Coordinates of N, CA and C in Angstrom, one line a residue:
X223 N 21.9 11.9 -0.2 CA 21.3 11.1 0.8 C 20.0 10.5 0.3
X224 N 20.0 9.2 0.4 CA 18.5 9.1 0.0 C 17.7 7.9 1.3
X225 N 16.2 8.5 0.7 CA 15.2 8.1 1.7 C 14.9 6.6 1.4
X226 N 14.3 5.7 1.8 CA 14.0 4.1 2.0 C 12.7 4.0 2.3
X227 N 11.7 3.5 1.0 CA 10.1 3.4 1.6 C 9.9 1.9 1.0
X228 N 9.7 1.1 2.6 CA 9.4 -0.2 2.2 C 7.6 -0.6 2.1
X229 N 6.9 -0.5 1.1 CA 5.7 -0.9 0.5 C 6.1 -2.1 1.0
X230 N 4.7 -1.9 2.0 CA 4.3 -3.6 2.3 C 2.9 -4.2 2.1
X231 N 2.8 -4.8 1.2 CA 1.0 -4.6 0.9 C 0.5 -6.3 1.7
X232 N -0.8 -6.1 2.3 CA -0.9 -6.7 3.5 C -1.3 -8.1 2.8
X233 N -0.8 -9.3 4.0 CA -0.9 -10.6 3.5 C -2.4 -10.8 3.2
X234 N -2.9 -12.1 2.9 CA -4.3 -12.5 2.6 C -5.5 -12.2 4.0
X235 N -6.3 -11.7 2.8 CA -7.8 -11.7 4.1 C -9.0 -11.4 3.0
X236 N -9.9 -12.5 3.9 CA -10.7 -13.2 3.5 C -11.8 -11.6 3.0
X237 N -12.3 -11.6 2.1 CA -13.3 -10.8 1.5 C -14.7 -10.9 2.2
X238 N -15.2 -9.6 2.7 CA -16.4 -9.6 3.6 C -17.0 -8.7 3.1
X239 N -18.4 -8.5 2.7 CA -18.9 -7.3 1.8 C -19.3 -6.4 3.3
X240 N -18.8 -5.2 3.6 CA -19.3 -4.2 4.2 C -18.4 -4.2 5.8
X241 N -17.0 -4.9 5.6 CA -16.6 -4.7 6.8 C -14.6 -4.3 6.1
X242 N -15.1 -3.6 5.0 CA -13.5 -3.6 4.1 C -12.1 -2.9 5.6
X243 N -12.9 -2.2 6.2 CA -12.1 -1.6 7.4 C -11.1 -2.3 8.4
X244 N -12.6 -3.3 8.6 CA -11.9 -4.4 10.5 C -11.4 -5.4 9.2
X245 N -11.8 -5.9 8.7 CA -11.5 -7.6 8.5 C -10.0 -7.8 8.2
X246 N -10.1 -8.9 9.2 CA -8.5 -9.5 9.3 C -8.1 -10.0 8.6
X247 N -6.5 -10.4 9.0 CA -6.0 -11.4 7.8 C -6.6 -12.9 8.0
X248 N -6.1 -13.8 7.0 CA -6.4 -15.1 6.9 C -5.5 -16.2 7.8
X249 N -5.7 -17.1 8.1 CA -4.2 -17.8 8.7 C -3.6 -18.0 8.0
X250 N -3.4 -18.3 6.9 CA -2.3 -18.3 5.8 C -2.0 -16.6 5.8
X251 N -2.5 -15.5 6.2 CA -2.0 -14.2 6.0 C -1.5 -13.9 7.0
X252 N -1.8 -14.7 8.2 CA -1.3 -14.3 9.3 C 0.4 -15.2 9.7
X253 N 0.2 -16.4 8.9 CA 2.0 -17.0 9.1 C 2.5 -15.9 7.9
X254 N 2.0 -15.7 6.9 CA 3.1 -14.8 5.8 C 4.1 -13.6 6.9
X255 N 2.5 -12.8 7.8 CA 3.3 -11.8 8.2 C 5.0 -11.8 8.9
X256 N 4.8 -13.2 9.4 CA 6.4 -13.6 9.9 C 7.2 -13.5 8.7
X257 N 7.0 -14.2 7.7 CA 8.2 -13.6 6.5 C 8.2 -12.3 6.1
X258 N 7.2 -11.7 6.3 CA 7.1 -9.8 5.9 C 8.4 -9.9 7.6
X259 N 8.3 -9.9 8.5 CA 9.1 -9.3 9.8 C 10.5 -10.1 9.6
X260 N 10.4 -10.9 9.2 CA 11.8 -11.5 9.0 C 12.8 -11.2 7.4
X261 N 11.9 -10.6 6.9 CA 12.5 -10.1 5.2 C 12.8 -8.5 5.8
X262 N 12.1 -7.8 6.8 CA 12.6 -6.9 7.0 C 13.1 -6.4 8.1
X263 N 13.6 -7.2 9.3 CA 13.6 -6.9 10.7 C 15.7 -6.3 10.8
X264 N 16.1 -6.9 9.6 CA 17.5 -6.5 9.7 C 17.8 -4.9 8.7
X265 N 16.8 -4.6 8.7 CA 17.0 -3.0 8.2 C 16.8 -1.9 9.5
X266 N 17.4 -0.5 9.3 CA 17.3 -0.3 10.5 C 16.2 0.9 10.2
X267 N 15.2 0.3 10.4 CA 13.6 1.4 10.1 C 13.8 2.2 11.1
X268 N 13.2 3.5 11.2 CA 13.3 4.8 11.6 C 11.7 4.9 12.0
X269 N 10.5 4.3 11.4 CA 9.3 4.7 11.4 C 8.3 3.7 10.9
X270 N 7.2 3.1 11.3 CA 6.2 2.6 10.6 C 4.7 3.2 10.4
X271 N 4.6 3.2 9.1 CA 3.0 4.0 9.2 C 2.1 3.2 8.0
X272 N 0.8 3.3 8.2 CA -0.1 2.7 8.2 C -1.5 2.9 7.1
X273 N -1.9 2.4 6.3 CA -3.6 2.6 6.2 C -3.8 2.2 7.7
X274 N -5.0 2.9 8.0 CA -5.8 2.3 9.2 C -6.8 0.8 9.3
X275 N -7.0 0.3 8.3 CA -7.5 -0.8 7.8 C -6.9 -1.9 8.9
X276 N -7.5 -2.8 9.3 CA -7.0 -3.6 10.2 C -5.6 -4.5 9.3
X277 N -5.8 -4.6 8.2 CA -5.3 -6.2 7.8 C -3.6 -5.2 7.7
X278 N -3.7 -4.3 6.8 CA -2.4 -3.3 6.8 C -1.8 -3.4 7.7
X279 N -2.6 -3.0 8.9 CA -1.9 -3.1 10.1 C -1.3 -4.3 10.9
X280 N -2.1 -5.2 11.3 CA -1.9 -6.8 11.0 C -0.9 -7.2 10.6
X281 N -0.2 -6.5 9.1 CA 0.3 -7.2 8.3 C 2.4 -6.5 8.9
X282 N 2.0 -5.7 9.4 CA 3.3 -5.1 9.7 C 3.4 -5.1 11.2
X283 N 2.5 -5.3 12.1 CA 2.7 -5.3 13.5 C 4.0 -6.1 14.1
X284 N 3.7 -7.0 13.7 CA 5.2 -8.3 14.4 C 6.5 -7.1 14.1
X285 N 7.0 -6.7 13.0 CA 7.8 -5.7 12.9 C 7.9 -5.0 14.1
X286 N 6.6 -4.2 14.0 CA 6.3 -2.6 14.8 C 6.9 -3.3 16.4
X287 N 6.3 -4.1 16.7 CA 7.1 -4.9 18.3 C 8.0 -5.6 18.7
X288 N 8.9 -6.1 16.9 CA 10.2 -6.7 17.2 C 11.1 -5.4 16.9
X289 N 10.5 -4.3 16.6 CA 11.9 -3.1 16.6 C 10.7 -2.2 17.9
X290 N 10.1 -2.3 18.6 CA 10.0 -1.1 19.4 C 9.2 0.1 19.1
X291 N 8.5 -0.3 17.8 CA 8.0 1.2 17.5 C 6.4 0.9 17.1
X292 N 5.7 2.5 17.2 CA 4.6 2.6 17.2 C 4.2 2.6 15.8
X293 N 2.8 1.8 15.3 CA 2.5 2.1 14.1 C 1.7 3.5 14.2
X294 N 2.4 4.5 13.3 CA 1.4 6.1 12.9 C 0.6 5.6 11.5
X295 N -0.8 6.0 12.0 CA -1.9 5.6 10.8 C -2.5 6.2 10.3
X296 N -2.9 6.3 9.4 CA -3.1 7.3 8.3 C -4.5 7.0 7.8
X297 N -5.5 7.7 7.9 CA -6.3 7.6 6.9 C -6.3 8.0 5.6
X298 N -5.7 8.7 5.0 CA -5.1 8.8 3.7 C -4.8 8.1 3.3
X299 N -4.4 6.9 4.2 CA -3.8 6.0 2.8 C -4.5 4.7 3.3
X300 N -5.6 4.6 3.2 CA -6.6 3.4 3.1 C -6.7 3.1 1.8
X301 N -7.0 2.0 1.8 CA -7.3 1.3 0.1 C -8.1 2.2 -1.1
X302 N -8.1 2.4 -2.1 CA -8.9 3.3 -2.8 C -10.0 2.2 -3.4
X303 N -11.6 2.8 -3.0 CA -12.8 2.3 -4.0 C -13.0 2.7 -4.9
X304 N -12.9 1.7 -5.8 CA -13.2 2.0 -7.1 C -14.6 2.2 -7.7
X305 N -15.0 1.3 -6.5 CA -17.0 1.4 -6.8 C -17.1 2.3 -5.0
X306 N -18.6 2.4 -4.9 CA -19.0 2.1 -3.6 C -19.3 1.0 -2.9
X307 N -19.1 1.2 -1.9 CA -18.5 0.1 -0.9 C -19.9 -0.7 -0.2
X308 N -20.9 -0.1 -0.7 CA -22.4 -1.2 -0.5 C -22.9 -2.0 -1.4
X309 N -22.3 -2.5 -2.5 CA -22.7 -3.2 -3.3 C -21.1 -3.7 -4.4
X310 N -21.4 -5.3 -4.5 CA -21.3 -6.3 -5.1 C -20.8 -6.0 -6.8
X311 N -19.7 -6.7 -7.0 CA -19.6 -6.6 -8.6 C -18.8 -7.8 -9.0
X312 N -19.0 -8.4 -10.2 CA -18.5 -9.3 -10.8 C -16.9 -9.3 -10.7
X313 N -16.7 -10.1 -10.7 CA -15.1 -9.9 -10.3 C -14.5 -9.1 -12.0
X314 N -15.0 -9.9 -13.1 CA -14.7 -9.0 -14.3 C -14.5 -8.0 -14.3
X315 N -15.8 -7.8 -14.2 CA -16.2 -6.2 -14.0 C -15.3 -4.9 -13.2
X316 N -15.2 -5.8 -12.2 CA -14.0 -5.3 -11.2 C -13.1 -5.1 -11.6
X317 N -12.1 -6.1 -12.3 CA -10.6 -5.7 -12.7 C -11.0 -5.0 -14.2
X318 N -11.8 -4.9 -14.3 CA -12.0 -3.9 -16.4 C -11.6 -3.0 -15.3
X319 N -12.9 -2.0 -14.3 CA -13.0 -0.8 -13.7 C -11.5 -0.4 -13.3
X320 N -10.6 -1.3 -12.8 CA -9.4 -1.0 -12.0 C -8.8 -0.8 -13.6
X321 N -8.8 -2.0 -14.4 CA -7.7 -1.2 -15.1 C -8.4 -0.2 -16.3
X322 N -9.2 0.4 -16.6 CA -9.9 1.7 -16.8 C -9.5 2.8 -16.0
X323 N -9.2 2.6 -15.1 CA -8.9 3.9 -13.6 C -7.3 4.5 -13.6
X324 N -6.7 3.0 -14.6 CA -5.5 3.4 -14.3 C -5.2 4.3 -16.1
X325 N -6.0 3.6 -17.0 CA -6.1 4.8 -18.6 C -6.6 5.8 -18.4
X326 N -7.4 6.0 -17.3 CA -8.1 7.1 -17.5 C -8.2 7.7 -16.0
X327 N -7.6 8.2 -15.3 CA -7.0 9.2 -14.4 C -8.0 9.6 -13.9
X328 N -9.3 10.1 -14.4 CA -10.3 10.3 -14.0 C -11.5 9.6 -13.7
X329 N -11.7 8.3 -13.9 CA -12.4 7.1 -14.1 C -12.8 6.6 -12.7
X330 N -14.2 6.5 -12.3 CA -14.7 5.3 -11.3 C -15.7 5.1 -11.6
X331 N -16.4 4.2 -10.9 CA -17.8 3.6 -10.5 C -18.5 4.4 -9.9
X332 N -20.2 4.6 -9.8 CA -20.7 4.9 -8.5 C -20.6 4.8 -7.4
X333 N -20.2 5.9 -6.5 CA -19.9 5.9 -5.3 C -17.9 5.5 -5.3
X334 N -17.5 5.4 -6.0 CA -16.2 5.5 -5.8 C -15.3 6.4 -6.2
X335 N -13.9 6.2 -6.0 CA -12.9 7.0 -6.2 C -11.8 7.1 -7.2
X336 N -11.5 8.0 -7.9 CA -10.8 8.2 -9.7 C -9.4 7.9 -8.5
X337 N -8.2 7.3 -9.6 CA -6.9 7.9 -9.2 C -6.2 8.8 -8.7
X338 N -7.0 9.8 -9.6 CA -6.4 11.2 -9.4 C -7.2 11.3 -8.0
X339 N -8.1 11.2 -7.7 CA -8.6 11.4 -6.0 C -8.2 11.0 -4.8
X340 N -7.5 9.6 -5.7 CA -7.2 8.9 -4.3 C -5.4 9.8 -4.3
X341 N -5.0 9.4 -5.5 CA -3.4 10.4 -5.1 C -3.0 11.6 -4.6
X342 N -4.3 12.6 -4.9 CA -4.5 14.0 -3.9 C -4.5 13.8 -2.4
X343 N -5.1 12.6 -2.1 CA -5.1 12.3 -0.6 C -3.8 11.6 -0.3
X344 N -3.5 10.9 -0.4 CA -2.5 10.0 -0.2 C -1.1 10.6 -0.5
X345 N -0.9 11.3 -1.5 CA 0.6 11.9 -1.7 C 1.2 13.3 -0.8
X346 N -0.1 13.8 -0.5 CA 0.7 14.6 0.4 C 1.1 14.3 1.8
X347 N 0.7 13.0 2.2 CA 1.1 11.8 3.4 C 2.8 11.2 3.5
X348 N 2.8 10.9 1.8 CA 3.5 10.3 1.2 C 4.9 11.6 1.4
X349 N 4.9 12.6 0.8 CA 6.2 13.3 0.9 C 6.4 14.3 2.1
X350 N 5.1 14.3 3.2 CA 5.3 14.4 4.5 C 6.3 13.3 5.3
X351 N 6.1 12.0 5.2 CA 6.8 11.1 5.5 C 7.9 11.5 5.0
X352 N 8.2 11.4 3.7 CA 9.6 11.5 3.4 C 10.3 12.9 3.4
X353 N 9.4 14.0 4.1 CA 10.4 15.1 4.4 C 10.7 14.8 5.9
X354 N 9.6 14.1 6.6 CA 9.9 14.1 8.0 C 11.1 13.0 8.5
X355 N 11.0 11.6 7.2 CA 12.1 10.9 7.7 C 13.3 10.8 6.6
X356 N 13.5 12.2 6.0 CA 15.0 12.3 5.5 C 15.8 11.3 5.2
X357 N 16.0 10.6 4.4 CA 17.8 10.0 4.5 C 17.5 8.7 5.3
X358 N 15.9 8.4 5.7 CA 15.9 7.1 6.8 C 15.4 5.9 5.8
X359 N 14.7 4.8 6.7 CA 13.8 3.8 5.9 C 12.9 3.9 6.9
X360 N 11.7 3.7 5.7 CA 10.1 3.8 6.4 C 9.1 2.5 6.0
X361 N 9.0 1.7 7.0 CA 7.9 0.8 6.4 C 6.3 1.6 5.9
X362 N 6.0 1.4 5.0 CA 4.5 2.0 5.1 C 3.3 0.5 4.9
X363 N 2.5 0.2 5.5 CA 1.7 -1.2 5.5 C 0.4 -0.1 4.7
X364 N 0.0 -1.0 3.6 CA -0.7 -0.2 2.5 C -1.7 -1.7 1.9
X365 N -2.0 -1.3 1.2 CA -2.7 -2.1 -0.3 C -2.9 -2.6 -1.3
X366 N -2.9 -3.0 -2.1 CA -2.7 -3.4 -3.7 C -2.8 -1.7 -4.4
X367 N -4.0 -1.2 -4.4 CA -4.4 -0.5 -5.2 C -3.9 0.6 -5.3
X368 N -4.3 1.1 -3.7 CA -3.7 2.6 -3.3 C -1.4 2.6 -3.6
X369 N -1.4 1.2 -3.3 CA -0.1 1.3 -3.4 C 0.7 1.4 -4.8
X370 N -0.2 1.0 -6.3 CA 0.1 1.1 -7.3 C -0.3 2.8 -7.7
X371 N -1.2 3.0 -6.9 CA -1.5 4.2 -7.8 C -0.6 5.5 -6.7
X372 N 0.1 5.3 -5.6 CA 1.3 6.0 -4.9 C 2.3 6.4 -5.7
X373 N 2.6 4.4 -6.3 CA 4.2 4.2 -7.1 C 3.4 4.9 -8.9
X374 N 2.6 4.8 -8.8 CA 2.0 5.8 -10.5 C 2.2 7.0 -10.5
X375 N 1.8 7.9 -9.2 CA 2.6 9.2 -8.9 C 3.9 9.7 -9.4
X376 N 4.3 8.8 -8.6 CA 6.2 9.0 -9.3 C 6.9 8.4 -10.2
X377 N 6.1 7.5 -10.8 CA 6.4 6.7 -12.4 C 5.3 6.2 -12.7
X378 N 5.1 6.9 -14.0 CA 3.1 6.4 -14.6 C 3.7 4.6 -14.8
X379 N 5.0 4.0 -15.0 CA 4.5 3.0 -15.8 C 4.1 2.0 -14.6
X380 N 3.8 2.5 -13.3 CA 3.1 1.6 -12.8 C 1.7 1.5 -12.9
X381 N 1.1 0.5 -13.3 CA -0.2 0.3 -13.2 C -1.0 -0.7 -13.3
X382 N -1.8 -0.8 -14.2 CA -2.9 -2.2 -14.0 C -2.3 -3.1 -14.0
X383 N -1.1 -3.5 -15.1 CA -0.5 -4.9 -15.2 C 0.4 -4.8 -14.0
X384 N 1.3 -4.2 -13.7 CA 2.1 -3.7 -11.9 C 1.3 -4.7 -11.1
X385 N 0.0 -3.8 -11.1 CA -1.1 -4.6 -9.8 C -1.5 -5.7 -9.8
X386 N -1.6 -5.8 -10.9 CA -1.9 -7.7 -11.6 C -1.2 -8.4 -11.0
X387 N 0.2 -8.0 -10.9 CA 1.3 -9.0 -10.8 C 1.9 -9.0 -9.4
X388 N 1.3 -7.9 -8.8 CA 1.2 -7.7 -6.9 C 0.8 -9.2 -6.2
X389 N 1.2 -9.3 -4.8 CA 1.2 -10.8 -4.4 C 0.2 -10.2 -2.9
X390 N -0.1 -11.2 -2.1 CA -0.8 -10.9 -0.9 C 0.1 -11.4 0.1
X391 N 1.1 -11.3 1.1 CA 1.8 -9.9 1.1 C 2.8 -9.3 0.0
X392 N 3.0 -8.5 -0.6 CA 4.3 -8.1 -1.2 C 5.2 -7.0 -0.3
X393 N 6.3 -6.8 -0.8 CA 6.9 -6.2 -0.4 C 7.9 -5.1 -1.6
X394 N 7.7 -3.6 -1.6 CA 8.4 -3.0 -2.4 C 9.0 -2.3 -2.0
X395 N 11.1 -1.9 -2.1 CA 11.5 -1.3 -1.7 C 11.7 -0.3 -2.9
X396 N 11.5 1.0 -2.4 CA 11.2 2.0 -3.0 C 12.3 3.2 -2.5
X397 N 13.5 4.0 -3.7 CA 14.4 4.9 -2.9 C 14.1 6.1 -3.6
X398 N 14.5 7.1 -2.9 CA 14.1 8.4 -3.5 C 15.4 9.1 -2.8
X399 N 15.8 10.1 -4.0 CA 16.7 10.8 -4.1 C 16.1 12.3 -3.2
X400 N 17.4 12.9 -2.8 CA 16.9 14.7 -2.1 C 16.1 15.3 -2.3
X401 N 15.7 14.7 -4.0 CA 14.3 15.9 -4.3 C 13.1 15.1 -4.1
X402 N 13.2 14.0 -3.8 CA 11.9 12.9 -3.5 C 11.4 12.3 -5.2
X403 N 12.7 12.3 -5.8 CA 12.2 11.4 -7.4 C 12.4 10.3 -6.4
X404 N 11.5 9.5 -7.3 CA 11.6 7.6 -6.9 C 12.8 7.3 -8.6
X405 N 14.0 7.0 -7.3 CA 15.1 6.7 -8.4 C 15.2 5.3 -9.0
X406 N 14.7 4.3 -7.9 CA 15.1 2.6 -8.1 C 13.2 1.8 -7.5
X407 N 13.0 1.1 -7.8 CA 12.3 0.3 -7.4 C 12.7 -1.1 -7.3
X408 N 12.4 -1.4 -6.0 CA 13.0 -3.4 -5.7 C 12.0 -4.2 -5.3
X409 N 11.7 -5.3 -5.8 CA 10.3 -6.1 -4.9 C 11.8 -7.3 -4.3
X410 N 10.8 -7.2 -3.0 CA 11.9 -8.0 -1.8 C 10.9 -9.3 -1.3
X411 N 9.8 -9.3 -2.3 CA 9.0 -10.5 -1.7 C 9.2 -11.5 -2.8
X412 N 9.8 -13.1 -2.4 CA 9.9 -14.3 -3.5 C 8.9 -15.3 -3.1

């Protein structure tokens, strides 16, 4: 029997320095979300869970109320900082650090978080979910980052170039076999 985890990384929203939590999506992120609910509304999900980050949430809601169900939110699985979250960095600089983080397991910025820290937090969320929904399909509304370095857990060759090539919303269907290997990976967003 195998489990069904649909990675939904949240549509576009506008960059705010010190509000990475609330800030919403964009109106272009907010019509995507209808294609995120309509690429997935004929599956029969069991469960939706969450970063607690507004846009995540945002980005999967229309779902969560056209099937009936509550979003469960997780702070575990909020976006991972690479730097701290009070100060500014060149955008360069920014994608070297990310893909540095992903060669080197142990790698951040001041004030932020290595892979390996954000995966300690986030993975035991990750196969809670999929012991608690067995054999089902689970939307999880997530991130670029945190969501590459989830799918890195159970296959390193996800990574910097992976994330590179991530869209604002994407969608990844993700299956795992009895023992929780990730056996197949599908992107369902065109």
């Amino acid at each position: 029997m195998v489990t069904v985890v649909y990675m939904v990384r949240h549509a576009e929203s506008p960059f705010k320095l010190g509000e990475e939590r609330v800030r919403g999506l964009s109106e272009d992120g907010e019509i995507a979300t209808k294609k995120v609910t309509e690429l997935l509304m004929d599956k029969d999900i069991a469960a939706i869970v969450s970063s607690p980050y507004k846009r995540a949430v945002q980005t999967v809601q229309g779902l969560a109320l056209l099937k009936g169900l509550t979003i469960k939110e997780y702070e575990e699985l909020k976006e991972r900082p690479i730097k701290g979250l009070e100060y500014r960095l060149p955008e360069q600089e920014l994608l070297k650090a990310i893909e540095q983080s992903f060669e080197n397991k142990e790698y951040c910025l001041e004030g932020g978080e290595t892979t390996t820290q954000a995966q300690k937090r986030a993975i035991p969320v990750i196969k809670q979910v999929l012991r608690e929904y067995n054999g089902k399909k689970i939307v999880i509304g997530t991130h670029g980052n945190i969501m590459t370095i989830i799918m890195n857990y159970f296959d390193e060759c996800y990574g910097y170039n992976f994330w590179r090539s991530t869209s604002k919303p994407d969608i990844y269907q993700l299956t795992f076999d009895d023992n929780n290997s990730l056996i197949e990976v599908e992107r369902l967003w065109t």
